[in-house]
Amino acid sequence: MSRANQLLTYAMWLFLLVVFLFPIYWLVVSSFKTEGQQFAIPPIWFPAPATLENYIELFSDAKVINSLKNSLTIAGVTLAAVALLGIPAAYSMARFRVGGSLMMLVIFTARLLPPVAYIIPLFAIARGLNLYDKHESLVALYTFFALPLAIWMLVGFISAIPDEIEDAAMIDGASRIGVIWHVVLPLIRPGLASVTIFMLLTSWNEFPLAVTLTARKARTLPVTMYTFVTNQNIAWGELAAAGVLSATPIVIAGLLVQKHLVMGLVTGSGK
Amino acid sequence: MRTGASPRMTLPNVGLLNPLHGSRRVKVWLALPAFVFIIAGIIYPSGYLLYNSMTAWSLTRLDLGQTFIGLDNYAKLLADQRFYSSLSITATFTIATTSIQTVLGVSLALLLNRNIRGEGLVRTLLLIPWLTAPFISGFNFRFMMAPNIGVIAQVLEFLGFDAITQASILGSPKSALGAIILVHVWNGVPGTMLVVTGGLKTIPEELYLAARVDGADRWQLLRYITLPLVRYAVLISAFLTTLFIFKAFEMIFIMTGGGPGDSTEVLAVYQYWVGIRTLNIGYGSSIAVVQLVVAFIVSIIYARLMFSQAD
């Protein structure tokens, strides 16, 4: 490639980065501005000195702390539930073809169902069974919507382990559960890491179900952020700070498992 | 994946311990809880949704209870102007977003497939919008698109587009849907880029070398090698985008709530409005059923596409 050509490419890349990353940049700098600076004319491109008042405000708000706790609990319990249900199922499907291709198709399709279309029946069910505004409801739903993807990815990882390794362990007297715990899981550790991140993504970022099914008690962070907006006076700085806090761990985790993202996205086409 | 001829054949027969002869019960029990959970999770809410859609049931009139009315809600849908409007907005929104995102995503993937320094870094940075949760981006764009004083309005004004600034981007029916489409493209493009890049990486370098030896120029390489070979990846990502965009809810909900008027009211927002905000469970359910049926048809086509390729 000629030098001029190369420079042109770099110029185009720079342009792309500016266009695509400006909104993210704006979110981050807004979180370090005072309320008075948010809509200054002309805009303040870089706040100096940066203020931490939005973050301080956020952490002194009991509602925010409560919803942060809710989000963490719900994401954690969902992860455990998915592991408990998903790992044995994936093992059984990968090793013994239990369920066959029909179940694989069901799982694949379940992953594609739009949660939004289920808001109304779930709302009605939650009200009827006294499950409205309960952590358990969200855990059950997130487990349901996360499980198909988890199983799909895990089947791929487990199938890649040669049977002989397990056979050897079983001749040595290990039980089936023992083999899964001591042989299979350690071998698919990198795969487990990316499944974990996808599961966290599902529950941590979920909005439509949470906004429909929770009120004061079980409200998650995204829903609490939404309540900032519905007030007459929108606390943009605080909202931006909450956005930065909520997005940072996910973005970092996502970038770490980059090579598995495509697989999660198309649900196992690379297999 | 598993082939017949393997060292397993030489294993001593250790009965239950041998994976080949392992107890059928154990195998099934490992999978059963998850299967039951998934199948029950599909059937129960779907069945309940379908049943509700055939009833008159409003939570604002609890005294009337829930009464079975057959297909009346669907008959009402066929005469509902707002339903037709949301169907057509959903179609415009889905088709426009998917086409723009696919063309842009493929272009970006090609532009970033040059084997020069920094390529990986740029691709990684471009993933950030995609990894940022839609509800956060929804707030962020609503903030940036604030009329007159928002940063986008100020930049537009600086560039001389005063008319748009004064009317406000999200506050005018003319520009709101366009803005919503662009924000979804911004959010989704990295995903398309990622899938297409995956396709590009599977094309063997030798093909290009051979074609160059035969005197092909850059456009011919693109036209006759690259594009035909990434066709499948592009198709997959276009289907995925269609599915995602068809069910898109939160960014619209947060940015415009379906307005102004009903200019950005897609099916997902309309059914939320009817079912949750005005608590008309029966009628809202019939809209959700329509949404589900369309999503299901697209999903089945997509699943068949994926499975046929996997075999």
Coordinates of C-alpha atoms in Angstrom, one line a residue:
Chain A
M1 CA 0.0 0.0 0.0
S2 CA 1.4 3.4 -0.9
R3 CA 2.1 6.0 1.7
A4 CA -0.6 8.4 0.5
N5 CA -3.1 5.6 0.5
Q6 CA -2.1 4.6 4.1
L7 CA -2.5 8.2 5.3
L8 CA -6.0 8.3 3.7
T9 CA -6.9 5.1 5.5
Y10 CA -5.8 6.5 8.8
A11 CA -7.7 9.7 8.2
M12 CA -10.9 7.8 7.5
W13 CA -10.4 5.7 10.6
L14 CA -9.9 8.8 12.7
F15 CA -13.1 10.3 11.3
L16 CA -15.0 7.1 12.1
L17 CA -13.7 7.0 15.6
V18 CA -14.7 10.6 16.2
V19 CA -18.2 10.0 14.9
F20 CA -18.8 6.8 16.7
L21 CA -17.1 7.6 20.0
F22 CA -18.3 11.2 20.4
P23 CA -21.6 10.2 22.2
I24 CA -19.6 8.1 24.6
Y25 CA -17.1 10.9 25.2
W26 CA -20.0 13.3 25.8
L27 CA -21.6 10.9 28.4
V28 CA -18.3 10.6 30.3
V29 CA -17.5 14.4 30.3
S30 CA -21.1 15.2 31.2
S31 CA -20.8 13.1 34.3
F32 CA -17.9 15.4 35.5
K33 CA -19.8 18.7 34.9
T34 CA -21.9 20.7 37.3
E35 CA -25.6 21.0 36.5
G36 CA -25.0 24.6 35.4
Q37 CA -22.3 23.5 32.9
Q38 CA -24.5 20.8 31.2
F39 CA -26.2 23.1 28.7
A40 CA -23.8 25.9 28.5
I41 CA -23.7 27.9 25.3
P42 CA -21.2 27.4 23.7
P43 CA -20.9 23.8 24.9
I44 CA -18.1 22.9 27.4
W45 CA -16.1 20.4 25.5
F46 CA -13.9 19.6 28.4
P47 CA -14.8 20.5 32.0
A48 CA -11.8 22.0 33.9
P49 CA -11.8 21.6 36.8
A50 CA -13.8 18.4 36.7
T51 CA -16.3 18.0 39.5
L52 CA -17.1 14.8 41.3
E53 CA -20.4 16.1 42.7
N54 CA -22.5 13.9 40.5
Y55 CA -20.8 10.7 41.7
I56 CA -21.0 11.9 45.3
E57 CA -24.7 12.7 44.9
L58 CA -25.3 9.3 43.3
F59 CA -23.7 7.4 46.1
S60 CA -25.5 9.4 48.8
D61 CA -28.8 8.5 47.3
A62 CA -30.4 5.6 49.2
K63 CA -32.6 4.7 46.2
V64 CA -29.5 4.3 44.0
I65 CA -27.7 2.2 46.5
N66 CA -30.7 0.0 46.9
S67 CA -31.1 -0.5 43.2
L68 CA -27.4 -1.1 42.8
K69 CA -27.7 -3.9 45.4
N70 CA -30.8 -5.2 43.6
S71 CA -29.0 -5.3 40.3
L72 CA -26.0 -7.1 41.7
T73 CA -28.1 -9.6 43.6
I74 CA -30.4 -10.4 40.7
A75 CA -27.4 -10.7 38.3
G76 CA -25.5 -12.9 40.7
V77 CA -28.4 -15.3 41.5
T78 CA -29.4 -15.5 37.8
L79 CA -25.8 -16.5 37.0
A80 CA -25.9 -19.2 39.6
A81 CA -29.3 -20.5 38.4
V82 CA -28.1 -20.6 34.8
A83 CA -25.0 -22.5 35.8
L84 CA -26.9 -25.0 37.9
L85 CA -29.5 -25.7 35.1
G86 CA -27.3 -25.0 32.1
I87 CA -24.1 -26.9 32.7
P88 CA -25.6 -30.4 33.3
A89 CA -28.0 -29.9 30.4
A90 CA -25.3 -28.8 28.1
Y91 CA -23.1 -31.7 29.1
S92 CA -25.9 -34.2 28.6
M93 CA -26.7 -32.7 25.2
A94 CA -23.1 -32.5 24.0
R95 CA -22.1 -36.0 25.2
F96 CA -25.2 -38.1 24.8
R97 CA -27.3 -36.1 22.4
V98 CA -30.1 -36.0 24.9
G99 CA -32.9 -34.0 23.3
G100 CA -31.5 -34.4 19.9
S101 CA -31.6 -31.7 17.2
L102 CA -35.2 -30.9 18.0
M103 CA -34.3 -29.6 21.5
M104 CA -31.4 -27.7 19.9
L105 CA -33.9 -26.0 17.6
V106 CA -36.2 -25.2 20.5
I107 CA -33.4 -23.7 22.4
F108 CA -32.2 -21.7 19.5
T109 CA -35.7 -20.3 18.8
A110 CA -36.3 -19.6 22.5
R111 CA -33.2 -17.3 22.4
L112 CA -34.8 -15.3 19.6
L113 CA -38.2 -14.7 21.2
P114 CA -38.7 -11.0 21.9
P115 CA -39.0 -10.4 25.7
V116 CA -41.0 -7.3 24.9
A117 CA -43.9 -9.3 23.5
Y118 CA -44.2 -11.1 26.9
I119 CA -44.4 -8.0 29.0
I120 CA -48.2 -8.0 29.2
P121 CA -48.8 -11.7 30.1
L122 CA -45.8 -11.6 32.6
F123 CA -47.2 -8.5 34.2
A124 CA -50.6 -10.1 34.5
I125 CA -49.1 -13.3 35.9
A126 CA -46.9 -11.4 38.3
R127 CA -49.9 -9.5 39.7
G128 CA -52.1 -12.6 39.9
L129 CA -49.4 -14.7 41.7
N130 CA -48.3 -11.9 44.0
L131 CA -44.9 -11.8 42.2
Y132 CA -44.9 -8.1 41.3
D133 CA -41.9 -6.1 42.6
K134 CA -40.2 -9.3 43.8
H135 CA -36.5 -10.1 43.1
E136 CA -37.5 -13.7 42.4
S137 CA -39.6 -12.8 39.4
L138 CA -36.8 -11.0 37.6
V139 CA -34.3 -13.9 38.5
A140 CA -36.7 -16.5 37.0
L141 CA -37.2 -14.4 33.8
Y142 CA -33.6 -13.5 33.3
T143 CA -32.7 -17.2 33.8
F144 CA -35.2 -18.1 31.2
F145 CA -34.0 -15.6 28.7
A146 CA -30.3 -16.3 29.4
L147 CA -30.4 -20.1 29.6
P148 CA -30.8 -20.9 25.9
L149 CA -27.7 -18.9 25.0
A150 CA -25.7 -20.4 27.8
I151 CA -26.6 -23.9 26.8
W152 CA -25.9 -23.2 23.2
M153 CA -22.4 -21.9 23.9
L154 CA -21.6 -24.5 26.5
V155 CA -22.6 -27.4 24.2
G156 CA -20.0 -26.0 21.8
F157 CA -17.3 -25.8 24.4
I158 CA -18.0 -29.3 25.9
S159 CA -18.2 -31.0 22.5
A160 CA -14.6 -29.8 21.8
I161 CA -13.2 -31.9 24.8
P162 CA -12.1 -35.3 23.7
D163 CA -14.2 -38.1 25.3
E164 CA -11.1 -40.1 26.2
I165 CA -10.1 -37.6 29.0
E166 CA -13.5 -38.3 30.7
D167 CA -13.3 -42.0 30.0
A168 CA -10.0 -42.2 31.8
A169 CA -11.4 -40.4 34.9
M170 CA -14.4 -42.7 35.0
I171 CA -12.3 -45.8 34.8
D172 CA -10.5 -44.3 37.8
G173 CA -13.8 -44.4 39.6
A174 CA -15.1 -40.9 39.3
S175 CA -18.8 -40.3 39.1
R176 CA -20.6 -38.5 36.3
I177 CA -21.0 -35.4 38.5
G178 CA -17.4 -35.7 39.6
V179 CA -16.3 -35.8 36.0
I180 CA -18.2 -32.6 35.2
W181 CA -16.9 -30.8 38.2
H182 CA -13.2 -32.0 38.2
V183 CA -12.6 -32.6 34.5
V184 CA -15.0 -30.8 32.2
L185 CA -15.4 -27.4 34.0
P186 CA -11.6 -26.8 34.4
L187 CA -11.1 -27.6 30.8
I188 CA -13.7 -25.1 29.5
R189 CA -12.7 -22.3 31.9
P190 CA -12.1 -19.7 29.2
G191 CA -15.5 -20.5 27.6
L192 CA -17.1 -20.2 31.0
A193 CA -15.7 -16.7 31.4
S194 CA -17.4 -15.6 28.2
V195 CA -20.7 -17.3 29.0
T196 CA -20.6 -15.5 32.4
I197 CA -20.1 -12.2 30.7
F198 CA -23.0 -12.8 28.4
M199 CA -25.2 -13.8 31.3
L200 CA -24.3 -10.6 33.2
L201 CA -25.0 -8.6 30.1
T202 CA -28.5 -10.0 29.9
S203 CA -29.5 -9.3 33.5
W204 CA -27.4 -6.2 34.2
N205 CA -28.6 -4.2 31.2
E206 CA -32.2 -5.5 31.0
F207 CA -34.8 -2.7 30.9
P208 CA -38.3 -3.5 29.5
L209 CA -39.1 -6.4 32.0
A210 CA -37.6 -4.6 34.9
V211 CA -39.5 -1.4 34.3
T212 CA -42.7 -3.3 34.0
L213 CA -42.3 -5.7 36.9
T214 CA -40.7 -3.7 39.6
A215 CA -41.6 -0.8 41.8
R216 CA -39.9 0.6 44.9
K217 CA -38.5 -2.6 46.4
A218 CA -36.9 -4.7 43.7
R219 CA -36.1 -1.8 41.3
T220 CA -32.9 -2.4 39.4
L221 CA -30.4 0.3 38.4
P222 CA -31.7 0.9 34.9
V223 CA -35.2 1.5 36.2
T224 CA -34.0 3.9 38.9
M225 CA -32.2 5.8 36.2
Y226 CA -35.5 6.1 34.3
T227 CA -37.1 7.6 37.4
F228 CA -34.5 10.4 37.2
V229 CA -36.0 11.4 33.9
T230 CA -39.7 11.3 34.6
N231 CA -39.3 14.0 37.2
Q232 CA -39.9 17.6 36.1
N233 CA -36.3 18.4 36.8
I234 CA -33.9 16.0 35.0
A235 CA -30.6 15.5 36.8
W236 CA -28.5 15.0 33.7
G237 CA -25.2 15.0 35.4
E238 CA -26.3 12.3 37.9
L239 CA -27.8 10.4 35.1
A240 CA -24.6 10.5 33.1
A241 CA -22.6 9.4 36.2
A242 CA -25.0 6.5 36.7
G243 CA -24.7 5.6 33.0
V244 CA -20.9 5.6 33.2
L245 CA -20.9 3.5 36.4
S246 CA -23.3 1.0 34.9
A247 CA -21.6 0.7 31.5
T248 CA -18.0 0.6 32.5
P249 CA -17.8 -3.0 33.9
I250 CA -19.8 -4.4 30.9
V251 CA -17.7 -2.5 28.3
I252 CA -14.4 -3.7 29.8
A253 CA -15.7 -7.3 30.2
G254 CA -17.0 -7.3 26.6
L255 CA -13.7 -6.1 25.2
L256 CA -11.9 -8.8 27.2
V257 CA -14.0 -11.6 25.6
Q258 CA -14.0 -10.0 22.1
K259 CA -13.3 -13.2 20.2
H260 CA -16.4 -14.9 21.6
L261 CA -18.7 -12.0 21.0
V262 CA -19.5 -13.0 17.5
M263 CA -20.4 -16.5 18.7
G264 CA -22.7 -15.1 21.3
L265 CA -24.2 -12.8 18.8
V266 CA -25.1 -15.3 16.2
T267 CA -25.6 -18.0 18.8
G268 CA -23.0 -20.5 17.7
S269 CA -22.8 -20.2 14.0
G270 CA -19.0 -20.7 14.2
K271 CA -19.5 -24.2 15.5
Chain B
M1 CA -18.3 -34.3 15.7
R2 CA -18.2 -37.8 17.3
T3 CA -17.0 -40.4 15.0
G4 CA -17.5 -44.2 15.3
A5 CA -13.9 -45.3 15.1
S6 CA -12.3 -44.1 18.3
P7 CA -10.1 -45.6 21.1
R8 CA -13.4 -46.0 23.0
M9 CA -13.8 -49.4 21.2
T10 CA -10.8 -50.8 23.2
L11 CA -12.1 -49.8 26.6
P12 CA -13.0 -52.6 29.0
N13 CA -16.7 -52.9 29.6
V14 CA -17.2 -51.2 32.9
G15 CA -20.9 -51.0 32.7
L16 CA -22.4 -47.9 34.1
L17 CA -19.1 -46.2 34.3
N18 CA -18.5 -46.4 30.6
P19 CA -19.9 -43.2 28.9
L20 CA -21.1 -45.4 26.0
H21 CA -23.2 -47.5 28.2
G22 CA -23.9 -44.9 30.9
S23 CA -27.2 -45.1 32.6
R24 CA -30.0 -43.6 30.5
R25 CA -31.6 -42.2 33.6
V26 CA -28.6 -40.1 34.6
K27 CA -28.2 -38.7 31.1
V28 CA -31.8 -37.6 31.0
W29 CA -31.9 -36.3 34.6
L30 CA -29.0 -34.0 33.9
A31 CA -30.9 -32.3 31.1
L32 CA -34.4 -32.5 32.4
P33 CA -34.6 -29.5 34.7
A34 CA -33.3 -27.1 32.1
F35 CA -35.6 -28.6 29.4
V36 CA -38.7 -28.4 31.6
F37 CA -37.8 -24.8 32.5
I38 CA -37.3 -23.7 28.9
I39 CA -40.4 -25.5 27.5
A40 CA -42.6 -24.4 30.4
G41 CA -41.2 -20.9 30.0
I42 CA -42.2 -20.8 26.4
I43 CA -45.6 -22.5 26.7
Y44 CA -47.0 -20.9 29.8
P45 CA -46.6 -17.2 29.0
S46 CA -47.3 -17.8 25.3
G47 CA -50.5 -19.7 26.0
Y48 CA -51.6 -17.2 28.6
L49 CA -50.9 -14.3 26.2
L50 CA -52.9 -16.1 23.5
Y51 CA -55.8 -16.7 25.9
N52 CA -55.8 -13.1 27.2
S53 CA -55.9 -11.8 23.6
M54 CA -59.2 -13.5 23.3
T55 CA -60.7 -11.9 26.4
A56 CA -62.0 -8.5 27.4
W57 CA -59.9 -7.7 30.5
S58 CA -59.0 -4.3 31.7
L59 CA -57.3 -3.8 35.1
T60 CA -58.9 -0.4 35.4
R61 CA -62.3 -2.1 35.4
L62 CA -61.7 -5.0 37.8
D63 CA -65.4 -5.1 38.5
L64 CA -66.0 -6.4 35.0
G65 CA -63.5 -9.3 35.4
Q66 CA -62.1 -11.2 32.4
T67 CA -64.6 -12.4 29.8
F68 CA -64.0 -14.6 26.8
I69 CA -64.8 -12.7 23.6
G70 CA -63.2 -15.0 20.9
L71 CA -61.6 -13.0 18.1
D72 CA -63.2 -9.6 18.9
N73 CA -59.9 -8.0 19.8
Y74 CA -58.5 -9.0 16.5
A75 CA -61.5 -7.7 14.7
K76 CA -61.0 -4.4 16.6
L77 CA -57.3 -4.4 15.5
L78 CA -58.3 -4.6 11.9
A79 CA -60.2 -1.4 12.3
D80 CA -57.6 0.4 14.5
Q81 CA -55.9 3.2 12.6
R82 CA -53.2 3.5 15.3
F83 CA -52.4 -0.2 14.8
Y84 CA -51.9 0.3 11.1
S85 CA -49.8 3.3 11.8
S86 CA -47.6 1.4 14.2
L87 CA -47.3 -1.5 11.7
S88 CA -46.1 0.9 9.0
I89 CA -43.7 2.7 11.4
T90 CA -42.3 -0.6 12.5
A91 CA -41.8 -1.6 8.9
T92 CA -40.1 1.6 7.9
F93 CA -38.0 1.6 11.1
T94 CA -36.9 -2.1 10.7
I95 CA -36.2 -1.9 6.9
A96 CA -34.4 1.4 7.1
T97 CA -32.3 0.5 10.1
T98 CA -31.4 -2.9 8.8
S99 CA -30.4 -1.6 5.3
I100 CA -28.3 1.3 6.6
Q101 CA -26.7 -0.8 9.3
T102 CA -25.8 -3.6 6.9
V103 CA -24.3 -1.4 4.2
L104 CA -22.4 0.6 6.8
G105 CA -21.3 -2.4 8.7
V106 CA -20.0 -4.2 5.6
S107 CA -18.2 -1.0 4.6
L108 CA -16.6 -0.6 8.0
A109 CA -15.5 -4.3 8.0
L110 CA -13.9 -3.8 4.6
L111 CA -12.3 -0.5 5.6
L112 CA -10.8 -2.2 8.6
N113 CA -9.5 -5.3 6.8
R114 CA -6.3 -3.8 5.5
N115 CA -3.6 -5.6 7.4
I116 CA -2.0 -2.3 8.5
R117 CA -1.0 -1.3 12.0
G118 CA -3.7 -0.1 14.4
E119 CA -6.5 -2.1 12.7
G120 CA -7.3 -4.2 15.7
L121 CA -7.3 -1.2 18.1
V122 CA -9.7 0.8 15.9
R123 CA -12.0 -2.2 15.6
T124 CA -11.9 -2.7 19.4
L125 CA -12.7 1.0 20.0
L126 CA -15.6 0.8 17.6
L127 CA -17.2 -1.9 19.7
I128 CA -17.8 0.5 22.6
P129 CA -21.1 1.9 21.3
W130 CA -22.4 -1.7 20.8
L131 CA -21.3 -2.7 24.3
T132 CA -23.0 0.3 25.9
A133 CA -26.4 -0.7 27.1
P134 CA -29.3 0.6 24.9
F135 CA -31.0 2.2 27.9
I136 CA -27.9 4.3 28.7
S137 CA -27.6 5.3 25.0
G138 CA -31.2 6.2 25.0
F139 CA -30.8 8.7 27.9
N140 CA -27.5 10.0 26.4
F141 CA -29.0 10.8 23.0
R142 CA -32.1 12.3 24.5
F143 CA -29.7 14.5 26.4
M144 CA -27.6 15.3 23.4
M145 CA -30.6 16.0 21.2
A146 CA -32.2 18.4 23.6
P147 CA -33.8 21.3 21.6
N148 CA -31.7 24.5 21.2
I149 CA -29.3 23.9 24.0
G150 CA -28.3 20.2 23.5
V151 CA -24.8 19.6 22.0
I152 CA -26.2 18.3 18.7
A153 CA -28.5 21.3 18.3
Q154 CA -25.6 23.7 18.9
V155 CA -23.3 21.9 16.4
L156 CA -26.1 22.0 13.8
E157 CA -26.7 25.6 14.4
F158 CA -22.9 26.3 14.1
L159 CA -23.1 24.5 10.8
G160 CA -26.0 26.6 9.6
F161 CA -28.9 24.2 10.0
D162 CA -31.0 26.6 12.1
A163 CA -34.4 25.3 11.0
I164 CA -33.8 21.8 12.4
T165 CA -32.4 23.2 15.7
Q166 CA -35.4 25.4 16.4
A167 CA -38.0 22.6 15.6
S168 CA -36.0 20.2 17.9
I169 CA -34.9 16.9 16.6
L170 CA -37.0 14.6 18.8
G171 CA -39.9 17.0 19.1
S172 CA -40.8 17.1 15.5
P173 CA -42.6 14.2 13.8
K174 CA -40.5 14.8 10.7
S175 CA -37.1 14.2 12.2
A176 CA -37.9 12.0 15.2
L177 CA -38.1 8.7 13.4
G178 CA -34.9 9.5 11.4
A179 CA -33.1 10.3 14.6
I180 CA -34.3 7.1 16.2
I181 CA -33.1 5.1 13.1
L182 CA -29.7 6.7 13.2
V183 CA -29.3 6.0 16.9
H184 CA -30.1 2.4 16.4
V185 CA -27.7 2.2 13.5
W186 CA -25.0 3.8 15.7
N187 CA -25.7 1.2 18.4
G188 CA -25.8 -1.8 16.1
V189 CA -23.2 -1.2 13.4
P190 CA -20.3 -2.7 15.4
G191 CA -22.2 -5.9 15.6
T192 CA -22.6 -6.2 11.9
M193 CA -19.0 -5.2 11.4
L194 CA -17.9 -8.0 13.9
V195 CA -19.9 -10.7 12.1
V196 CA -18.8 -9.6 8.6
T197 CA -15.1 -9.3 9.8
G198 CA -15.4 -12.9 11.0
G199 CA -16.5 -13.8 7.5
L200 CA -13.6 -11.8 5.9
K201 CA -11.0 -13.6 8.0
T202 CA -12.0 -17.0 6.6
I203 CA -11.2 -16.0 3.0
P204 CA -7.8 -17.6 2.2
E205 CA -5.1 -15.2 1.2
E206 CA -4.1 -17.4 -1.7
L207 CA -7.3 -16.6 -3.6
Y208 CA -6.3 -12.9 -3.7
L209 CA -2.8 -13.7 -4.7
A210 CA -4.0 -16.0 -7.5
A211 CA -6.4 -13.4 -8.8
R212 CA -3.7 -10.7 -8.7
V213 CA -1.4 -12.9 -10.7
D214 CA -4.2 -13.1 -13.3
G215 CA -4.3 -9.3 -13.4
A216 CA -7.4 -8.5 -11.4
D217 CA -7.7 -5.0 -10.0
R218 CA -9.0 -4.0 -6.6
W219 CA -12.6 -3.7 -7.6
Q220 CA -12.6 -7.0 -9.3
L221 CA -11.2 -8.6 -6.2
L222 CA -14.0 -7.1 -4.2
R223 CA -16.7 -7.9 -6.7
Y224 CA -15.6 -11.5 -7.6
I225 CA -13.9 -12.8 -4.4
T226 CA -14.7 -10.8 -1.3
L227 CA -18.4 -10.1 -1.7
P228 CA -19.5 -13.5 -2.9
L229 CA -17.5 -15.2 0.0
V230 CA -18.9 -13.0 2.8
R231 CA -22.4 -13.2 1.4
Y232 CA -23.4 -15.7 4.1
A233 CA -22.0 -13.7 7.0
V234 CA -23.9 -10.6 5.6
L235 CA -27.1 -12.5 5.3
I236 CA -26.8 -13.8 8.9
S237 CA -26.1 -10.4 10.3
A238 CA -29.0 -8.8 8.3
F239 CA -31.4 -11.4 9.7
L240 CA -30.1 -10.8 13.2
T241 CA -30.4 -7.0 12.8
T242 CA -34.0 -7.5 11.5
L243 CA -34.9 -9.5 14.6
F244 CA -33.2 -7.1 17.0
I245 CA -34.7 -4.0 15.5
F246 CA -38.2 -5.5 15.1
K247 CA -38.3 -6.0 18.9
A248 CA -36.4 -2.7 19.7
F249 CA -38.1 -1.0 22.6
E250 CA -36.0 0.8 25.2
M251 CA -34.2 3.4 23.2
I252 CA -37.5 4.5 21.6
F253 CA -39.3 4.3 24.9
I254 CA -36.7 6.5 26.6
M255 CA -36.0 8.9 23.8
T256 CA -39.5 9.7 22.6
G257 CA -42.0 7.3 24.3
G258 CA -43.5 6.8 20.8
G259 CA -44.1 10.5 20.1
P260 CA -44.4 13.2 19.1
G261 CA -48.0 12.2 18.3
D262 CA -47.5 8.6 17.3
S263 CA -44.7 9.3 14.9
T264 CA -42.2 6.8 16.4
E265 CA -44.7 4.4 17.9
V266 CA -43.6 1.0 16.8
L267 CA -45.6 -2.2 17.7
A268 CA -43.5 -2.9 20.8
V269 CA -44.2 0.6 22.2
Y270 CA -47.9 0.5 21.2
Q271 CA -48.6 -2.8 22.9
Y272 CA -46.8 -1.5 26.0
W273 CA -48.9 1.6 26.0
V274 CA -52.2 -0.3 25.6
G275 CA -51.3 -3.2 27.9
I276 CA -49.3 -1.6 30.7
R277 CA -50.0 2.1 30.7
T278 CA -53.8 1.9 30.1
L279 CA -53.9 -1.6 31.6
N280 CA -56.1 -2.9 28.8
I281 CA -54.6 -6.4 29.1
G282 CA -57.0 -8.1 26.6
Y283 CA -56.5 -5.7 23.7
G284 CA -52.8 -5.1 24.4
S285 CA -52.3 -8.9 24.3
S286 CA -53.7 -9.1 20.7
I287 CA -51.1 -6.6 19.6
A288 CA -48.4 -8.6 21.3
V289 CA -49.6 -11.7 19.6
V290 CA -49.2 -10.1 16.2
Q291 CA -45.7 -9.0 17.2
L292 CA -44.8 -12.5 18.4
V293 CA -46.1 -14.2 15.3
V294 CA -44.0 -12.0 13.0
A295 CA -40.9 -12.4 15.2
F296 CA -41.5 -16.2 15.2
I297 CA -41.7 -16.4 11.4
V298 CA -38.5 -14.4 11.0
S299 CA -36.8 -16.5 13.7
I300 CA -37.7 -19.8 12.1
I301 CA -36.4 -18.6 8.7
Y302 CA -33.2 -17.5 10.5
A303 CA -32.9 -20.8 12.4
R304 CA -33.3 -22.8 9.3
L305 CA -30.6 -20.7 7.6
M306 CA -28.2 -21.3 10.5
F307 CA -28.9 -25.0 10.8
S308 CA -28.7 -25.7 7.1
Q309 CA -25.2 -24.1 7.1
A310 CA -24.1 -26.0 10.2
D311 CA -24.8 -29.4 8.6

